[in-house]
PDB file of C-alpha atoms in Angstrom:
ATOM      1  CA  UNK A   1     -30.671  -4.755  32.830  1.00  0.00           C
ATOM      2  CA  UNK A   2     -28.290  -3.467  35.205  1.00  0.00           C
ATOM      3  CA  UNK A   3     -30.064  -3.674  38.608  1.00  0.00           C
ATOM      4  CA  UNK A   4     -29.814  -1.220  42.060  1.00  0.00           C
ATOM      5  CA  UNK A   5     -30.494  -2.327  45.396  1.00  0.00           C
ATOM      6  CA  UNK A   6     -31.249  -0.047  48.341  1.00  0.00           C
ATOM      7  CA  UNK A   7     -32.502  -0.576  52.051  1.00  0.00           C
ATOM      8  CA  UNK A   8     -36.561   0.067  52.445  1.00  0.00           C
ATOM      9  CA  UNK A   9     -36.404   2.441  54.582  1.00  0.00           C
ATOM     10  CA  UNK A  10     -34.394   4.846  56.657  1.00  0.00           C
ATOM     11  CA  UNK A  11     -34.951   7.528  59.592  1.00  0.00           C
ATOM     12  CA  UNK A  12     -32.912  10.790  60.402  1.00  0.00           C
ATOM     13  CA  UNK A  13     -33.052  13.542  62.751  1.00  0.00           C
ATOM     14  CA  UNK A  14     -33.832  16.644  61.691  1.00  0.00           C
ATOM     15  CA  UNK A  15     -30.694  18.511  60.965  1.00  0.00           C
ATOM     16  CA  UNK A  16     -28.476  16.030  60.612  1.00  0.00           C
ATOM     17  CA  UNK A  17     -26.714  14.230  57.834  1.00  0.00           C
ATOM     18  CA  UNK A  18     -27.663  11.192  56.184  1.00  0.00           C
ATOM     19  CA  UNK A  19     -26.303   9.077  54.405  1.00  0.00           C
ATOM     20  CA  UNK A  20     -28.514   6.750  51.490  1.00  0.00           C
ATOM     21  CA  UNK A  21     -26.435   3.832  50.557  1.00  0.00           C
ATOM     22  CA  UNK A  22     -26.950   1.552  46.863  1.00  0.00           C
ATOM     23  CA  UNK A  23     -25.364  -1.318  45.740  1.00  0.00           C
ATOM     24  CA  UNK A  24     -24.954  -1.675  41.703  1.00  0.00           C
ATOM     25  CA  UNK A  25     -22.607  -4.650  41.894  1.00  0.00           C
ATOM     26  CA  UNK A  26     -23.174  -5.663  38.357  1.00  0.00           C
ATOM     27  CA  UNK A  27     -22.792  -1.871  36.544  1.00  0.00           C
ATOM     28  CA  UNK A  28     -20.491  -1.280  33.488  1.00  0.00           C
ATOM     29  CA  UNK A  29     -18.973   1.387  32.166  1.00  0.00           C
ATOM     30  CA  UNK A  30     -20.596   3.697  30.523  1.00  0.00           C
ATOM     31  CA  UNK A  31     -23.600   3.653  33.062  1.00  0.00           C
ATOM     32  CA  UNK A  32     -24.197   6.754  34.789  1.00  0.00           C
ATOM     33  CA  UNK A  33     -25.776   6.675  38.743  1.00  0.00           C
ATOM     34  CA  UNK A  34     -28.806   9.363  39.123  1.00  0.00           C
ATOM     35  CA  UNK A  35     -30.315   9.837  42.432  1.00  0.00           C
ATOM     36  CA  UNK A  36     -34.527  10.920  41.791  1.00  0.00           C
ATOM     37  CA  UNK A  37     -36.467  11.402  44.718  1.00  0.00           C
ATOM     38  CA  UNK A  38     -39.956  11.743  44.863  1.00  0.00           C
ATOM     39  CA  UNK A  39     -42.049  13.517  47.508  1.00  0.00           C
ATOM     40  CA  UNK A  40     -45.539  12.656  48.567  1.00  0.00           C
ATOM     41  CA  UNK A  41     -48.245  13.395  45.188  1.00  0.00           C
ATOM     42  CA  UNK A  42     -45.712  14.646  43.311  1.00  0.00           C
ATOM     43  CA  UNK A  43     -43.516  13.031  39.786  1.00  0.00           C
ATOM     44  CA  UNK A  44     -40.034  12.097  40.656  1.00  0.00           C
ATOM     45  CA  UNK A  45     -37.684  14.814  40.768  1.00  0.00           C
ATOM     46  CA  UNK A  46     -33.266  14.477  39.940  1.00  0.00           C
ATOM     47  CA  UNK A  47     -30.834  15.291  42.913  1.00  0.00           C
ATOM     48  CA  UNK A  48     -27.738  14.389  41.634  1.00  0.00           C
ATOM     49  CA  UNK A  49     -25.635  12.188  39.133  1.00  0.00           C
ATOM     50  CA  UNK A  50     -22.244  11.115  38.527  1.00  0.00           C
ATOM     51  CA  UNK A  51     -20.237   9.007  36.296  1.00  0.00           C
ATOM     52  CA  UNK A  52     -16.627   7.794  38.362  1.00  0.00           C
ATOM     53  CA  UNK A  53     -15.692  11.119  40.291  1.00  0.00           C
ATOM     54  CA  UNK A  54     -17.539  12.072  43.505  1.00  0.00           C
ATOM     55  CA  UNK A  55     -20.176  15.016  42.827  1.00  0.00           C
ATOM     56  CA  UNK A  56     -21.653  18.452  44.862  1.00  0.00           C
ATOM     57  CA  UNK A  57     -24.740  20.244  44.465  1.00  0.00           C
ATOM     58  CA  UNK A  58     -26.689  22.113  46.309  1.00  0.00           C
ATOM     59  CA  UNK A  59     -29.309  19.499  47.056  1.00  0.00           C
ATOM     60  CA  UNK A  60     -26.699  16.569  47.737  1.00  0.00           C
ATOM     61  CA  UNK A  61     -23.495  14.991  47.319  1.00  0.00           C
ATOM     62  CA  UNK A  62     -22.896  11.467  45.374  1.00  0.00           C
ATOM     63  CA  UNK A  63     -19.917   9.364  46.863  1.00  0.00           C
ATOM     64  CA  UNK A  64     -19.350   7.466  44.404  1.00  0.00           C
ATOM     65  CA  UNK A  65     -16.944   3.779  45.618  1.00  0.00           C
ATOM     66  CA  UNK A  66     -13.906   3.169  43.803  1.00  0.00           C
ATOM     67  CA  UNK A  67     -15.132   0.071  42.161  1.00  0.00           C
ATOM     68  CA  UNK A  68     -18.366   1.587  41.057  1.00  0.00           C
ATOM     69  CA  UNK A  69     -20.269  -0.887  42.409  1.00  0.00           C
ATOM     70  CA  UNK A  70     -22.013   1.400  45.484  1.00  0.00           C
ATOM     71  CA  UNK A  71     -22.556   4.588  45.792  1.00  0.00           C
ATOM     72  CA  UNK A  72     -23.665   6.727  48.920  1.00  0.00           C
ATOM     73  CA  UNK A  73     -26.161   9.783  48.489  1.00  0.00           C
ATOM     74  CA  UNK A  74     -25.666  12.072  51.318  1.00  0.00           C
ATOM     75  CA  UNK A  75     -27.917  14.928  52.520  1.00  0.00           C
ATOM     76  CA  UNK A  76     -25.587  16.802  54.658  1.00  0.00           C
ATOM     77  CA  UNK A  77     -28.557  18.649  57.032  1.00  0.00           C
ATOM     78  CA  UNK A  78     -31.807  16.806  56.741  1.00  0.00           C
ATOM     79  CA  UNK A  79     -34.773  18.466  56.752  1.00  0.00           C
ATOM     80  CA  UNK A  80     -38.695  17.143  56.867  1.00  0.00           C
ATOM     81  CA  UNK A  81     -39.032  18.457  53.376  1.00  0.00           C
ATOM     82  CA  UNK A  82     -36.423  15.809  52.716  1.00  0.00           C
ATOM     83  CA  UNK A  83     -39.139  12.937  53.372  1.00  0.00           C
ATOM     84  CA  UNK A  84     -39.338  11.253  50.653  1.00  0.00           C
ATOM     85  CA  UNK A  85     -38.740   8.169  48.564  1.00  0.00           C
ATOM     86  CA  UNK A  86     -35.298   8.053  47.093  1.00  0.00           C
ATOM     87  CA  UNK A  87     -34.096   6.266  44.196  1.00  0.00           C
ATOM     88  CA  UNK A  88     -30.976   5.192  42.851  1.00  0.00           C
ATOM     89  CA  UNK A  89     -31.090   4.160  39.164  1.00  0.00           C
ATOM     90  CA  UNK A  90     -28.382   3.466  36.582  1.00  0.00           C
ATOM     91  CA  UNK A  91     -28.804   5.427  33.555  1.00  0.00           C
ATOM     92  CA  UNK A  92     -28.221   2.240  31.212  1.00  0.00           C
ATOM     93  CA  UNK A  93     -26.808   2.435  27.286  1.00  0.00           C
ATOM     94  CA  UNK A  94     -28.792  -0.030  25.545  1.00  0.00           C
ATOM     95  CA  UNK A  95     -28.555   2.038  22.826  1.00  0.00           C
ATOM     96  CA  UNK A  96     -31.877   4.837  23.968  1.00  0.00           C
ATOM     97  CA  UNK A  97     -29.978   5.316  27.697  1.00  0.00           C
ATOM     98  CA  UNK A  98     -33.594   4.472  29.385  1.00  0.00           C
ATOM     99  CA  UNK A  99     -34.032   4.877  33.200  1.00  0.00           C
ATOM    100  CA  UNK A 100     -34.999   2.025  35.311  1.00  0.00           C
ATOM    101  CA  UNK A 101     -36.040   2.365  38.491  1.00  0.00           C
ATOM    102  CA  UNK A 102     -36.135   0.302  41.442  1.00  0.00           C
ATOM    103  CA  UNK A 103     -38.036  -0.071  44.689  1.00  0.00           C
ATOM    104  CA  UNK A 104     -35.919   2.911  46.481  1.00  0.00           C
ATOM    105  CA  UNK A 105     -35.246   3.936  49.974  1.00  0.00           C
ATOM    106  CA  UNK A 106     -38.130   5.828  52.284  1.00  0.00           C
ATOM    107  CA  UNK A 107     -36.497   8.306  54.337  1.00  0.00           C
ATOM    108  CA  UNK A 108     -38.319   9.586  57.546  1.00  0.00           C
ATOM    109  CA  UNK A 109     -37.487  13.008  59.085  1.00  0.00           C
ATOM    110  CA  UNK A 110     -37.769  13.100  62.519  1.00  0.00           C
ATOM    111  CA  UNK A 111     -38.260  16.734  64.148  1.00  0.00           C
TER     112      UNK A 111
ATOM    113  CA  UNK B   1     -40.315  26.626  30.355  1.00  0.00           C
ATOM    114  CA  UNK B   2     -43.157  25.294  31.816  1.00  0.00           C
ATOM    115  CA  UNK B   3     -41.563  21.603  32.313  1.00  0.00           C
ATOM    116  CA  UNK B   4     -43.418  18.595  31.323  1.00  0.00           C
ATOM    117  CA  UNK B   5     -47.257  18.945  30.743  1.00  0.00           C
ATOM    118  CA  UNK B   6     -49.598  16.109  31.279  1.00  0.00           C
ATOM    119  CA  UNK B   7     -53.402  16.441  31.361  1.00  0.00           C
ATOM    120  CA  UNK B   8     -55.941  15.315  32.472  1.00  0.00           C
ATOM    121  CA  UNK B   9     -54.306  15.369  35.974  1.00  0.00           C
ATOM    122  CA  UNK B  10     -57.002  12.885  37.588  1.00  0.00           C
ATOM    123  CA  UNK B  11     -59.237  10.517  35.678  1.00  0.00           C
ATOM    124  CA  UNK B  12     -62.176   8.584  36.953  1.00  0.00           C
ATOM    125  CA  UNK B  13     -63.620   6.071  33.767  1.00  0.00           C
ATOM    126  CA  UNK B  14     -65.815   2.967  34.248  1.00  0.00           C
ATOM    127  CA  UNK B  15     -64.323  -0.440  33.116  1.00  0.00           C
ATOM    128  CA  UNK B  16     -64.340  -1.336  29.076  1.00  0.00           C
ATOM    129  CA  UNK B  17     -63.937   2.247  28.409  1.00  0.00           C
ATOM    130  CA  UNK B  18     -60.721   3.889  26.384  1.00  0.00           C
ATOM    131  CA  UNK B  19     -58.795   6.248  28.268  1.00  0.00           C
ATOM    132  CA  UNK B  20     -56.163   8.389  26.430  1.00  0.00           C
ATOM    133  CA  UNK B  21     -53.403   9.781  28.669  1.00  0.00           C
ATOM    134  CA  UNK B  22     -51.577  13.143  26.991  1.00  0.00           C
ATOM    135  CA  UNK B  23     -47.749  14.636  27.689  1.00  0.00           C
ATOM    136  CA  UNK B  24     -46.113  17.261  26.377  1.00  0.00           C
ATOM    137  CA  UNK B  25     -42.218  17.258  26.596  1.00  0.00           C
ATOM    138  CA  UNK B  26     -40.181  20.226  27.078  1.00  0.00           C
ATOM    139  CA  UNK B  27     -38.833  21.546  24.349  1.00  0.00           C
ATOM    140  CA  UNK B  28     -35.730  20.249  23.038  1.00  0.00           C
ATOM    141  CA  UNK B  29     -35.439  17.289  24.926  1.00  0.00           C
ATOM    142  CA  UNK B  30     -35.418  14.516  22.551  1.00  0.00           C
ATOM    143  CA  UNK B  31     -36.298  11.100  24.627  1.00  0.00           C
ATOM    144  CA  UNK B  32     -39.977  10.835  26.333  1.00  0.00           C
ATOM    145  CA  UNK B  33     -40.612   7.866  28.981  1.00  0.00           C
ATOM    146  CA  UNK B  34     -44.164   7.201  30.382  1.00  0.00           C
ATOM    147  CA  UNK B  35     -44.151   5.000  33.491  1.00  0.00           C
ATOM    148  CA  UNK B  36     -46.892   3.250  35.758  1.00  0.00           C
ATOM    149  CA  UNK B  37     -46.992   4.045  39.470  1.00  0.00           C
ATOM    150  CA  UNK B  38     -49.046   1.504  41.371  1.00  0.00           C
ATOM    151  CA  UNK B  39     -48.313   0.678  45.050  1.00  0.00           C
ATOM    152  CA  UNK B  40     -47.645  -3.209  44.680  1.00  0.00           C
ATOM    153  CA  UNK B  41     -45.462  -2.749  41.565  1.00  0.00           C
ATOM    154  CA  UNK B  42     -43.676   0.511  42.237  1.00  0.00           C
ATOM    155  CA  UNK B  43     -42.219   2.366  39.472  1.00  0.00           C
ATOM    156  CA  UNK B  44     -42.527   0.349  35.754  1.00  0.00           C
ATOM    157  CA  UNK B  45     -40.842   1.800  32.552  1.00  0.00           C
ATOM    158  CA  UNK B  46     -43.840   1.171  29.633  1.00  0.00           C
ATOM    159  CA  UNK B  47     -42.213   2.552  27.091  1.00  0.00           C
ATOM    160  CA  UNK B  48     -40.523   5.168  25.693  1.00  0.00           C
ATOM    161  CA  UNK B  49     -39.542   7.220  22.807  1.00  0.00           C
ATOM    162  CA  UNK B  50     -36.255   8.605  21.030  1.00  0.00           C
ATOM    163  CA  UNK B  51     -36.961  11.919  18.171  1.00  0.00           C
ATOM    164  CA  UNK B  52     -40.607  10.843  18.150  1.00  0.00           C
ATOM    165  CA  UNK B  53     -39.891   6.453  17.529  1.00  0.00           C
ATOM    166  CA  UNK B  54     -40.757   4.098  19.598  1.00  0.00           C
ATOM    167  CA  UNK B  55     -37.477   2.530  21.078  1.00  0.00           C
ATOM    168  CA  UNK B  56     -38.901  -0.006  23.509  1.00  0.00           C
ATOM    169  CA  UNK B  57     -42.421  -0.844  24.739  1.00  0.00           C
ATOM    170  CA  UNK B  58     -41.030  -4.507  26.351  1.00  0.00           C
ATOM    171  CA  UNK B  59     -43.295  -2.514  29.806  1.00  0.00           C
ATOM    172  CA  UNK B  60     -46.109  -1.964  27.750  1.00  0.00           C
ATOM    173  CA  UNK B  61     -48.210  -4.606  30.126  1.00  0.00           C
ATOM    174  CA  UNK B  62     -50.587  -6.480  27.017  1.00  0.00           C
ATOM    175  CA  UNK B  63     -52.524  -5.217  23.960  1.00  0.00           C
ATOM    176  CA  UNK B  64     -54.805  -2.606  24.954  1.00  0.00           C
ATOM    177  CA  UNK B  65     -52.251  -0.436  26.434  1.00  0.00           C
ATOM    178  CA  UNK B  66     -50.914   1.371  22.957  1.00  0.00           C
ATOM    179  CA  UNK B  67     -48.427   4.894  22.757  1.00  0.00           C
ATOM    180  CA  UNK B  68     -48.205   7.382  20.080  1.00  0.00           C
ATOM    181  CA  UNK B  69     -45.672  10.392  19.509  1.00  0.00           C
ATOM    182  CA  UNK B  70     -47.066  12.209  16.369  1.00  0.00           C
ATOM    183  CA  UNK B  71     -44.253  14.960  16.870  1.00  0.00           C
ATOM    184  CA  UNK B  72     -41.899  16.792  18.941  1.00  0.00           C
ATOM    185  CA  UNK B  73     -44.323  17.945  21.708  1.00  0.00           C
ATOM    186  CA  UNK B  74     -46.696  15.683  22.243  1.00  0.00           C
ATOM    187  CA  UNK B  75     -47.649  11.939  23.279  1.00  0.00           C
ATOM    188  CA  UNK B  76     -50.457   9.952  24.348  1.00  0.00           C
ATOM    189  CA  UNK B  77     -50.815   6.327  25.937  1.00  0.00           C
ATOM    190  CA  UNK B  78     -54.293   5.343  25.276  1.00  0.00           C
ATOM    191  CA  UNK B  79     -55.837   2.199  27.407  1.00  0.00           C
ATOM    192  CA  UNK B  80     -58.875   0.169  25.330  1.00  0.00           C
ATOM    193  CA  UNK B  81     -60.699  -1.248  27.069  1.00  0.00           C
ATOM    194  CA  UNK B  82     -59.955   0.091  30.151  1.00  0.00           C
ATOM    195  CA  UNK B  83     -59.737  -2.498  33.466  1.00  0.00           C
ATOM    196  CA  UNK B  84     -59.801  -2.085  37.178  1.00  0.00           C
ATOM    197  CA  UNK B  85     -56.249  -3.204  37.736  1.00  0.00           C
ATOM    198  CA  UNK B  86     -54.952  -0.239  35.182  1.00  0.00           C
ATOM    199  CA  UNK B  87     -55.807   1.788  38.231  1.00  0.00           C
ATOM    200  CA  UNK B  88     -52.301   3.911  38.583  1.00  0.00           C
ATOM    201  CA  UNK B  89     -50.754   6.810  38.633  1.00  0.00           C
ATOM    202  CA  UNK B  90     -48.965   7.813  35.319  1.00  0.00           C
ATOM    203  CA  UNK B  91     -46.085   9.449  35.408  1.00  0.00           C
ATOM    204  CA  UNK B  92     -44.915  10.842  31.598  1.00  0.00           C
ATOM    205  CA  UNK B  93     -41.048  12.288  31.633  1.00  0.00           C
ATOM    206  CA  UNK B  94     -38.158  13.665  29.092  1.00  0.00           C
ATOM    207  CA  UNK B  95     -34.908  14.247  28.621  1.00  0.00           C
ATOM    208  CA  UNK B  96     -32.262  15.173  26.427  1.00  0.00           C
ATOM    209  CA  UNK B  97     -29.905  12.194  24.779  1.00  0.00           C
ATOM    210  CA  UNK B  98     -27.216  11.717  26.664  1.00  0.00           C
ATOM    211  CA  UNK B  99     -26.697   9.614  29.822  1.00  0.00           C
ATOM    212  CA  UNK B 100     -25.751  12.243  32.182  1.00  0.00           C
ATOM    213  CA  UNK B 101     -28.524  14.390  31.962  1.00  0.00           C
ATOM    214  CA  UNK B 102     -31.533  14.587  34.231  1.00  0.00           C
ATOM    215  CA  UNK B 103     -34.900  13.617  33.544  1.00  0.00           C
ATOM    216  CA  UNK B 104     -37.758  15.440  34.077  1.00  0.00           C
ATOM    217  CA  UNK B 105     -41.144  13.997  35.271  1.00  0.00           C
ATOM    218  CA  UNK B 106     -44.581  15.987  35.040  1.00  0.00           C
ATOM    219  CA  UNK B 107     -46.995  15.544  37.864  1.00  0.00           C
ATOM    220  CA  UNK B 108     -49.050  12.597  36.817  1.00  0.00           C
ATOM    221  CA  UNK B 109     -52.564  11.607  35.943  1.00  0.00           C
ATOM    222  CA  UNK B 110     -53.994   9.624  38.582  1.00  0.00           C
ATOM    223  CA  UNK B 111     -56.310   7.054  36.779  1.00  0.00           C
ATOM    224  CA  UNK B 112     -59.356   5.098  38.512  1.00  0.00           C
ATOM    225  CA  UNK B 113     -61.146   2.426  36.480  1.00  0.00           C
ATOM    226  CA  UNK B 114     -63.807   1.067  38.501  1.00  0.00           C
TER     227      UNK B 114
END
C-alpha cells in the first residue's frame, strides 16, 4: 500500500498561516491525496482533496508538487479550533479505493 | 441527513463477553469502513465494505473480531469474547465510490473491556 509520511508535530501562532507538509514518494496515478483532520473526542473529519491540480476551499488549500510525490496543506489564518491531528492519506485503487491512514501531524495553536 | 450513526457511543463490558458495535451509513453512499483508534497503534483500517460485501478484512486483528452488513443502512462489528487489549475507540465511516470523494466518520464508540 501506498504509504504517507508527515512530521509529528507542529506549532503555529494564532493567526497565521501554516503550512502541513507530506511526502508520498511512492504514489501512482490514479491515487487521490485527502487531508482528514480530527479534533480532540471527535471522528475524523475531510478538509480537502486533490488529484494533480492545486485545490481551494474554504477550510484549506492543497499544494499539490509537480511530481506528486508531496503535497503541502496550508491553513492560511490559524486558529485554536485548528488544533488538531492532521492526516494525509492516499485514497488508493485496489479495486474498493479504501483509505489508509497514517500516524499524522499534531498541530498546536498558540494564542 | 443526519451523517453517520453509530451507537452505543461508550461501552463498558467485562472480559469474555461479546460486544456488538452498530453503524448506520448515510444514505446513498455505497462503501462503509470501520477502523480501530487506540493510542499505541493510531488509526487501523479493519475492514470494510462495497454495496453491502465484504471487500477486505486483511485489519480484522484475529477470529473473534467478525463484521456484518445485512443491507444498505446498517453494520455491526461484533467482538466474542471480548479482551482487555480490544479497549479502543471505534470509528465506523462511508462514502460514495469514487476516489475523490470524502469520507465521512461518525463519532465513535469508545469501548472498555476490563
Amino acid at each position: 500500500d501506498a504509504k504517507t509520511t508527515q512530521p509529528n508535530s507542529m506549532e503555529s501562532n494564532e493567526e497565521e498561516p501554516v503550512h502541513l507538509p507530506c511526502n508520498h514518494s511512492t504514489i501512482s496515478g490514479t491515487d487521490y491525496i485527502h487531508w482528514y483532520r480530527q479534533l480532540p473526542s471527535q471522528g475524523p473529519e475531510y478538509v480537502i482533496h486533490g488529484l494533480t491540480s492545486n485545490v481551494n476551499n474554504r477550510m484549506a488549500s492543497l499544494a499539490i508538487a509537480e511530481d506528486r510525490k508531496s503535497s503541502t496543506l496550508i491553513l492560511h489564518r490559524a486558529t485554536l479550533r485548528d488544533a488538531a491531528v492532521y492526516y494525509c492519506i492516499l485514497r488508493v485503487d485496489t479495486g474498493g479505493f479504501k483509505t489508509i491512514f497514517g500516524a499524522g501531524t499534531r498541530l498546536f495553536v498558540k494564542a | 441527513d443526519a451523517g453517520v450513526i453509530q451507537s452505543p457511543r461508550h461501552e463498558v463490558t467485562e472480559m469474555g463477553q461479546e460486544v456488538t458495535l452498530r453503524c448506520k451509513p448515510i444514505s446513498g453512499h455505497d462503501y462503509l469502513f470501520w477502523y480501530r483508534q487506540t493510542m499505541m497503534r493510531g488509526l487501523e483500517l479493519l475492514i470494510y465494505f462495497n454495496n453491502n460485501v465484504p471487500i477486505d478484512d486483511s485489519g480484522m486483528p484475529e477470529d473473534r473480531f467478525s463484521a456484518k452488513m445485512p443491507n444498505a443502512s446498517f453494520s455491526t462489528l461484533k467482538i466474542q469474547p471480548s479482551e482487555p487489549r480490544d479497549s479502543a475507540v471505534y470509528f465506523c465511516a462511508s462514502s460514495r465510490d469514487r476516489g475523490h470523494t470524502e469520507a465521512f466518520f461518525g463519532q465513535g464508540t469508545r469501548l472498555t473491556v476490563v
